[in-house]
Tab-separated table of C-alpha atoms in Angstrom:
chain	number	residue	atom	x	y	z
A	72	MET	CA	-16.661	-0.721	44.787
A	73	ILE	CA	-20.036	-1.404	43.139
A	74	THR	CA	-21.742	1.337	45.173
A	75	ARG	CA	-19.005	3.842	44.292
A	76	ALA	CA	-19.247	2.972	40.583
A	77	ILE	CA	-23.004	3.581	40.629
A	78	PHE	CA	-22.478	6.922	42.394
A	79	VAL	CA	-19.879	8.063	39.824
A	80	CYS	CA	-22.186	7.005	37.005
A	81	CYS	CA	-25.098	8.964	38.478
A	82	ILE	CA	-22.964	12.083	38.893
A	83	SER	CA	-21.431	11.759	35.411
A	84	LEU	CA	-24.698	11.271	33.533
A	85	PRO	CA	-26.126	14.782	33.989
A	86	VAL	CA	-22.703	16.291	33.282
A	87	PHE	CA	-22.499	14.322	30.009
A	88	VAL	CA	-26.051	15.324	29.078
A	89	ALA	CA	-25.274	18.970	29.804
A	90	PHE	CA	-22.176	18.908	27.591
A	91	SER	CA	-23.755	16.867	24.814
A	92	SER	CA	-26.608	19.357	24.549
A	93	SER	CA	-24.239	22.308	24.177
A	94	PRO	CA	-23.739	23.832	20.681
A	95	GLY	CA	-20.208	22.415	20.401
A	96	PHE	CA	-21.532	18.868	20.530
A	97	ALA	CA	-24.671	19.418	18.491
A	98	PHE	CA	-23.151	19.351	15.030
A	99	LYS	CA	-23.058	16.294	12.816
A	100	LEU	CA	-19.582	15.502	11.529
A	101	GLU	CA	-20.940	14.710	8.084
A	102	GLU	CA	-22.264	18.254	7.729
A	103	ARG	CA	-18.723	19.634	8.143
A	104	VAL	CA	-17.197	17.416	5.447
A	105	HIS	CA	-16.812	19.051	2.034
A	106	LYS	CA	-17.305	16.593	-0.817
A	107	THR	CA	-16.600	16.780	-4.504
A	108	VAL	CA	-15.863	14.479	-7.424
A	109	LEU	CA	-13.090	15.280	-9.886
A	110	ASP	CA	-13.689	15.017	-13.619
A	111	ASN	CA	-11.761	11.712	-13.709
A	112	GLY	CA	-13.948	10.156	-10.998
A	113	ILE	CA	-11.779	10.576	-7.883
A	114	ARG	CA	-13.926	11.377	-4.842
A	115	LEU	CA	-12.465	14.018	-2.542
A	116	LEU	CA	-13.458	14.544	1.112
A	117	VAL	CA	-12.092	17.515	3.060
A	118	LEU	CA	-12.606	18.382	6.721
A	119	GLU	CA	-11.272	21.790	7.729
A	120	ARG	CA	-9.897	21.450	11.278
A	121	PRO	CA	-7.485	24.316	11.991
A	122	ILE	CA	-6.680	23.413	15.621
A	123	SER	CA	-3.012	22.764	14.733
A	124	PRO	CA	-0.879	23.461	11.638
A	125	THR	CA	-1.033	19.833	10.526
A	126	VAL	CA	-2.935	17.702	8.049
A	127	SER	CA	-3.811	13.997	7.881
A	128	LEU	CA	-4.013	12.511	4.404
A	129	TYR	CA	-5.555	9.267	3.206
A	130	ILE	CA	-5.853	7.645	-0.211
A	131	ARG	CA	-8.191	4.663	-0.266
A	132	HIS	CA	-8.706	2.265	-3.156
A	133	GLY	CA	-11.859	0.139	-3.235
A	134	SER	CA	-9.989	-3.119	-3.703
A	135	GLY	CA	-8.284	-5.654	-1.496
A	136	ALA	CA	-7.802	-9.339	-0.850
A	137	ALA	CA	-11.316	-10.192	-2.054
A	138	HIS	CA	-10.227	-9.034	-5.516
A	139	ASP	CA	-7.193	-11.339	-5.716
A	140	GLU	CA	-7.220	-13.940	-8.471
A	141	SER	CA	-7.710	-17.515	-7.282
A	142	GLY	CA	-4.323	-19.152	-7.000
A	143	TYR	CA	-2.595	-15.789	-6.511
A	144	THR	CA	-3.931	-14.720	-3.125
A	145	GLY	CA	-1.863	-12.012	-1.465
A	146	THR	CA	-1.498	-9.939	-4.643
A	147	ALA	CA	-3.332	-6.898	-3.236
A	148	HIS	CA	-1.173	-6.958	-0.113
A	149	LEU	CA	2.057	-7.412	-2.077
A	150	LEU	CA	1.061	-4.457	-4.268
A	151	GLU	CA	0.681	-2.355	-1.125
A	152	HIS	CA	4.319	-3.152	-0.309
A	153	MET	CA	5.487	-2.419	-3.851
A	154	MET	CA	3.869	1.037	-3.853
A	155	PHE	CA	6.617	2.182	-1.451
A	156	LYS	CA	9.410	1.250	-3.870
A	157	GLY	CA	9.436	4.582	-5.648
A	158	THR	CA	8.779	5.937	-9.117
A	159	THR	CA	10.676	6.823	-12.271
A	160	THR	CA	11.996	9.910	-10.441
A	161	ILE	CA	11.912	8.829	-6.765
A	162	GLY	CA	14.149	6.015	-5.549
A	163	THR	CA	16.701	6.068	-8.338
A	164	THR	CA	19.942	7.824	-9.212
A	165	ASP	CA	19.686	6.990	-12.928
A	166	TYR	CA	16.367	5.551	-14.083
A	167	GLU	CA	17.492	4.909	-17.665
A	168	ALA	CA	20.444	2.808	-16.537
A	169	GLU	CA	18.347	1.057	-13.907
A	170	SER	CA	15.519	0.187	-16.303
A	171	GLY	CA	18.010	-1.047	-18.911
A	172	LEU	CA	19.551	-3.408	-16.363
A	173	ARG	CA	16.091	-4.548	-15.268
A	174	ARG	CA	15.186	-5.510	-18.843
A	175	LEU	CA	18.467	-7.365	-19.224
A	176	ILE	CA	17.885	-9.263	-15.959
A	177	GLU	CA	14.405	-10.300	-17.098
A	178	GLU	CA	15.850	-11.592	-20.374
A	179	LYS	CA	18.502	-13.574	-18.480
A	180	ARG	CA	15.860	-15.014	-16.134
A	181	GLU	CA	13.876	-16.241	-19.118
A	182	LEU	CA	17.013	-17.881	-20.516
A	183	LEU	CA	17.643	-19.421	-17.105
A	184	LYS	CA	14.137	-20.943	-16.999
A	185	ASN	CA	14.736	-22.498	-20.418
A	186	ALA	CA	18.167	-23.795	-19.397
A	187	ILE	CA	16.781	-25.366	-16.210
A	188	SER	CA	13.903	-27.055	-18.048
A	189	ARG	CA	16.257	-28.281	-20.770
A	190	GLU	CA	19.401	-29.261	-18.848
A	191	GLY	CA	18.521	-29.061	-15.145
A	192	PRO	CA	19.358	-26.563	-12.369
A	193	ASP	CA	22.902	-27.892	-11.883
A	194	SER	CA	23.937	-27.571	-15.521
A	195	LYS	CA	26.829	-25.316	-16.465
A	196	ALA	CA	24.521	-23.107	-18.537
A	197	ALA	CA	22.138	-22.594	-15.584
A	198	GLN	CA	24.966	-21.840	-13.159
A	199	PHE	CA	26.563	-19.386	-15.585
A	200	LEU	CA	23.251	-17.551	-16.080
A	201	GLU	CA	22.620	-17.444	-12.320
A	202	GLN	CA	25.996	-15.791	-11.794
A	203	GLU	CA	25.297	-13.307	-14.600
A	204	ILE	CA	21.966	-12.404	-12.985
A	205	ARG	CA	23.625	-11.888	-9.582
A	206	ASN	CA	26.216	-9.573	-11.149
A	207	LEU	CA	23.508	-7.569	-12.937
A	208	GLU	CA	21.447	-7.342	-9.729
A	209	ASP	CA	24.488	-5.962	-7.884
A	210	GLU	CA	24.975	-3.368	-10.615
A	211	LYS	CA	21.291	-2.413	-10.591
A	212	ARG	CA	21.335	-1.918	-6.801
A	213	LEU	CA	23.909	0.834	-7.255
A	214	HIS	CA	21.195	2.941	-8.942
A	215	ILE	CA	18.475	2.306	-6.320
A	216	VAL	CA	17.816	4.652	-3.398
A	217	THR	CA	15.869	2.654	-0.815
A	218	ASN	CA	13.060	4.156	1.298
A	219	GLU	CA	13.261	7.527	-0.453
A	220	ILE	CA	9.519	8.206	-0.109
A	221	ASP	CA	9.848	7.771	3.648
A	222	ARG	CA	12.905	10.049	3.725
A	223	LEU	CA	11.198	12.810	1.728
A	224	TYR	CA	8.262	12.834	4.130
A	225	ARG	CA	10.376	12.673	7.301
A	226	GLU	CA	12.554	15.581	6.178
A	227	ARG	CA	9.406	17.712	5.964
A	228	GLY	CA	8.104	16.624	9.371
A	229	GLY	CA	5.960	13.729	8.197
A	230	VAL	CA	4.933	10.984	10.624
A	231	GLY	CA	2.732	7.914	10.436
A	232	LEU	CA	3.562	6.970	6.840
A	233	ASN	CA	1.838	3.622	6.463
A	234	ALA	CA	-0.620	1.513	4.495
A	235	SER	CA	-3.088	-1.252	5.216
A	236	THR	CA	-4.848	-3.881	3.131
A	237	GLY	CA	-8.267	-5.343	3.910
A	238	HIS	CA	-10.658	-7.548	1.993
A	239	ASP	CA	-12.429	-4.629	0.291
A	240	MET	CA	-9.986	-1.731	0.442
A	241	THR	CA	-6.365	-0.632	0.588
A	242	THR	CA	-5.427	2.617	2.335
A	243	TYR	CA	-2.287	4.778	2.211
A	244	MET	CA	-1.802	7.414	4.909
A	245	VAL	CA	0.577	10.030	6.267
A	246	ASN	CA	0.458	13.048	8.621
A	247	LEU	CA	2.289	16.226	7.642
A	248	PRO	CA	2.672	19.895	8.517
A	249	SER	CA	-0.033	21.654	6.520
A	250	ASN	CA	2.566	23.637	4.548
A	251	SER	CA	3.793	20.323	3.075
A	252	LEU	CA	0.493	19.518	1.393
A	253	GLU	CA	1.898	20.055	-2.096
A	254	LEU	CA	4.789	17.686	-1.368
A	255	TRP	CA	2.206	14.984	-0.587
A	256	ALA	CA	0.335	15.700	-3.837
A	257	ARG	CA	3.564	15.531	-5.822
A	258	ILE	CA	4.684	12.212	-4.298
A	259	GLU	CA	1.329	10.431	-4.262
A	260	SER	CA	0.297	11.428	-7.783
A	261	ASP	CA	3.731	10.334	-9.012
A	262	ARG	CA	3.528	6.910	-7.447
A	263	LEU	CA	0.058	6.415	-8.868
A	264	MET	CA	1.081	7.456	-12.370
A	265	ASN	CA	4.709	6.289	-12.550
A	266	PRO	CA	5.266	3.472	-10.032
A	267	VAL	CA	8.354	1.284	-10.312
A	268	PHE	CA	8.060	-2.080	-8.576
A	269	ARG	CA	11.716	-2.372	-7.573
A	270	GLU	CA	13.233	-5.318	-5.682
A	271	PHE	CA	10.157	-7.429	-6.373
A	272	LEU	CA	11.581	-10.838	-5.438
A	273	GLN	CA	13.098	-9.509	-2.209
A	274	GLU	CA	9.807	-7.916	-1.208
A	275	ARG	CA	7.882	-11.085	-1.995
A	276	ASN	CA	10.192	-12.868	0.453
A	277	VAL	CA	9.489	-10.133	3.017
A	278	VAL	CA	5.765	-10.870	2.676
A	279	LEU	CA	6.420	-14.590	3.159
A	280	GLU	CA	8.291	-13.801	6.373
A	281	GLU	CA	5.488	-11.479	7.443
A	282	ARG	CA	3.030	-14.330	7.011
A	283	LYS	CA	5.213	-16.656	9.111
A	284	GLN	CA	5.346	-14.108	11.926
A	285	MET	CA	1.768	-12.836	11.771
A	286	VAL	CA	-0.136	-16.048	10.953
A	287	ASP	CA	1.871	-19.269	10.914
A	288	SER	CA	3.254	-18.655	14.426
A	289	ARG	CA	-0.094	-17.418	15.813
A	290	PRO	CA	-2.546	-20.319	16.333
A	291	GLU	CA	-5.531	-17.993	16.818
A	292	ARG	CA	-4.892	-16.357	13.432
A	293	GLU	CA	-4.431	-19.707	11.728
A	294	LEU	CA	-7.754	-20.765	13.221
A	295	MET	CA	-9.433	-17.583	11.939
A	296	GLU	CA	-8.110	-18.222	8.411
A	297	LEU	CA	-9.489	-21.752	8.462
A	298	PHE	CA	-12.798	-20.523	9.855
A	299	LEU	CA	-13.212	-17.895	7.088
A	300	ALA	CA	-12.183	-20.395	4.417
A	301	SER	CA	-14.939	-22.722	5.646
A	302	ALA	CA	-17.568	-20.049	6.269
A	303	PHE	CA	-17.210	-18.372	2.844
A	304	LYS	CA	-17.076	-21.396	0.557
A	305	ALA	CA	-18.070	-19.527	-2.617
A	306	HIS	CA	-17.077	-15.962	-1.716
A	307	HIS	CA	-13.697	-14.292	-1.996
A	308	TYR	CA	-13.831	-13.297	1.680
A	309	ARG	CA	-12.441	-16.794	2.217
A	310	GLN	CA	-9.085	-15.549	0.863
A	311	PRO	CA	-6.566	-14.445	3.528
A	312	ILE	CA	-5.319	-10.878	3.222
A	313	LEU	CA	-1.660	-11.926	3.367
A	314	GLY	CA	-2.355	-14.748	0.919
A	315	TRP	CA	-2.003	-18.510	1.300
A	316	ALA	CA	1.589	-19.587	1.906
A	317	SER	CA	1.441	-21.762	-1.225
A	318	ASP	CA	0.222	-18.852	-3.400
A	319	ILE	CA	2.662	-16.093	-2.454
A	320	PRO	CA	5.748	-17.627	-4.169
A	321	ARG	CA	3.688	-17.998	-7.364
A	322	ILE	CA	2.885	-14.278	-7.618
A	323	GLU	CA	4.891	-12.689	-10.423
A	324	LYS	CA	5.356	-9.020	-11.131
A	325	GLU	CA	2.853	-9.275	-14.008
A	326	HIS	CA	0.089	-10.260	-11.544
A	327	VAL	CA	0.830	-7.227	-9.375
A	328	GLU	CA	0.989	-4.891	-12.375
A	329	ARG	CA	-2.323	-6.238	-13.689
A	330	PHE	CA	-3.976	-5.752	-10.297
A	331	PHE	CA	-2.642	-2.182	-10.191
A	332	ARG	CA	-3.915	-1.327	-13.680
A	333	THR	CA	-7.327	-2.888	-13.000
A	334	HIS	CA	-8.109	-1.561	-9.522
A	335	TYR	CA	-5.987	1.542	-8.843
A	336	ILE	CA	-8.087	3.694	-11.148
A	337	PRO	CA	-9.590	7.129	-10.394
A	338	SER	CA	-13.213	5.953	-10.220
A	339	ASN	CA	-12.219	3.422	-7.527
A	340	MET	CA	-10.391	5.934	-5.362
A	341	VAL	CA	-11.186	8.286	-2.456
A	342	ILE	CA	-8.857	11.000	-1.158
A	343	THR	CA	-9.490	12.310	2.366
A	344	VAL	CA	-7.824	15.434	3.754
A	345	VAL	CA	-8.327	16.490	7.397
A	346	GLY	CA	-6.590	19.387	9.094
A	347	ASP	CA	-5.463	22.995	8.761
A	348	VAL	CA	-6.501	23.430	5.127
A	349	SER	CA	-9.140	25.232	3.096
A	350	PHE	CA	-11.458	23.269	0.856
A	351	GLY	CA	-10.849	25.524	-2.159
A	352	ASN	CA	-7.069	25.208	-1.964
A	353	VAL	CA	-7.261	21.427	-1.599
A	354	VAL	CA	-9.579	21.084	-4.610
A	355	SER	CA	-7.250	23.229	-6.722
A	356	LEU	CA	-4.159	21.263	-5.658
A	357	VAL	CA	-5.722	17.827	-6.105
A	358	ASN	CA	-7.144	18.803	-9.511
A	359	SER	CA	-3.706	19.991	-10.562
A	360	TYR	CA	-1.820	16.853	-9.512
A	361	PHE	CA	-4.380	14.047	-9.726
């Protein structure tokens, strides 16, 4: 088997050299990438690749777990989840009614906190307020359309809608038919300008469950967290991307909103478009929407 492997390698090497020296392999990818910076600071990268009528789209923000506040680790990752909850026009049947109920629920929650601190969680006042909040939550849910961003993309042939959070960056991605490029611009600019962080408490619980499955039940990942926390004693790389289990329940919507306002800004953002597009059309579209 060793002799055969050496023979295959010897035969393959000249073939590889012959192909790699041909004009098709001589180009540098960087030379084919069109680059520009919008007036607001967004960097745009476009690679024209018309081999199929499709386009791959990425929005990357230069922020991640390393930018989480101490004591609130996991904020960047939770924000990634919340960015799929829709906007003032996507994910709702009646935004005015929904937002009115949301304000009322927040007021009742504040009253509940005061009642618990004053009389205890089992007091009649606390129980009454808890029931009121549940009723208002049920009413608010009637106005929410879940996963509407995903549905809008799938109906136009979109696949691979996803996002990922790292220590230094957060990326949002989707693949679409190239004739749906404007749909992408409409949705993504809307959720950057008018996001609505719906179902916050439920999603925070989802992240807690994600941590249990991805870290707490995986000894090798627990070990890696402990290793990074020891190796980076004074650097934010010590913070786990999903957040410490003790921190996640402490994250409030205000922390997520503050992270969004601070880091999801044009000058900290790169848009990448690869596929059956023309650079000029992409620049015009992105300028118009972003």
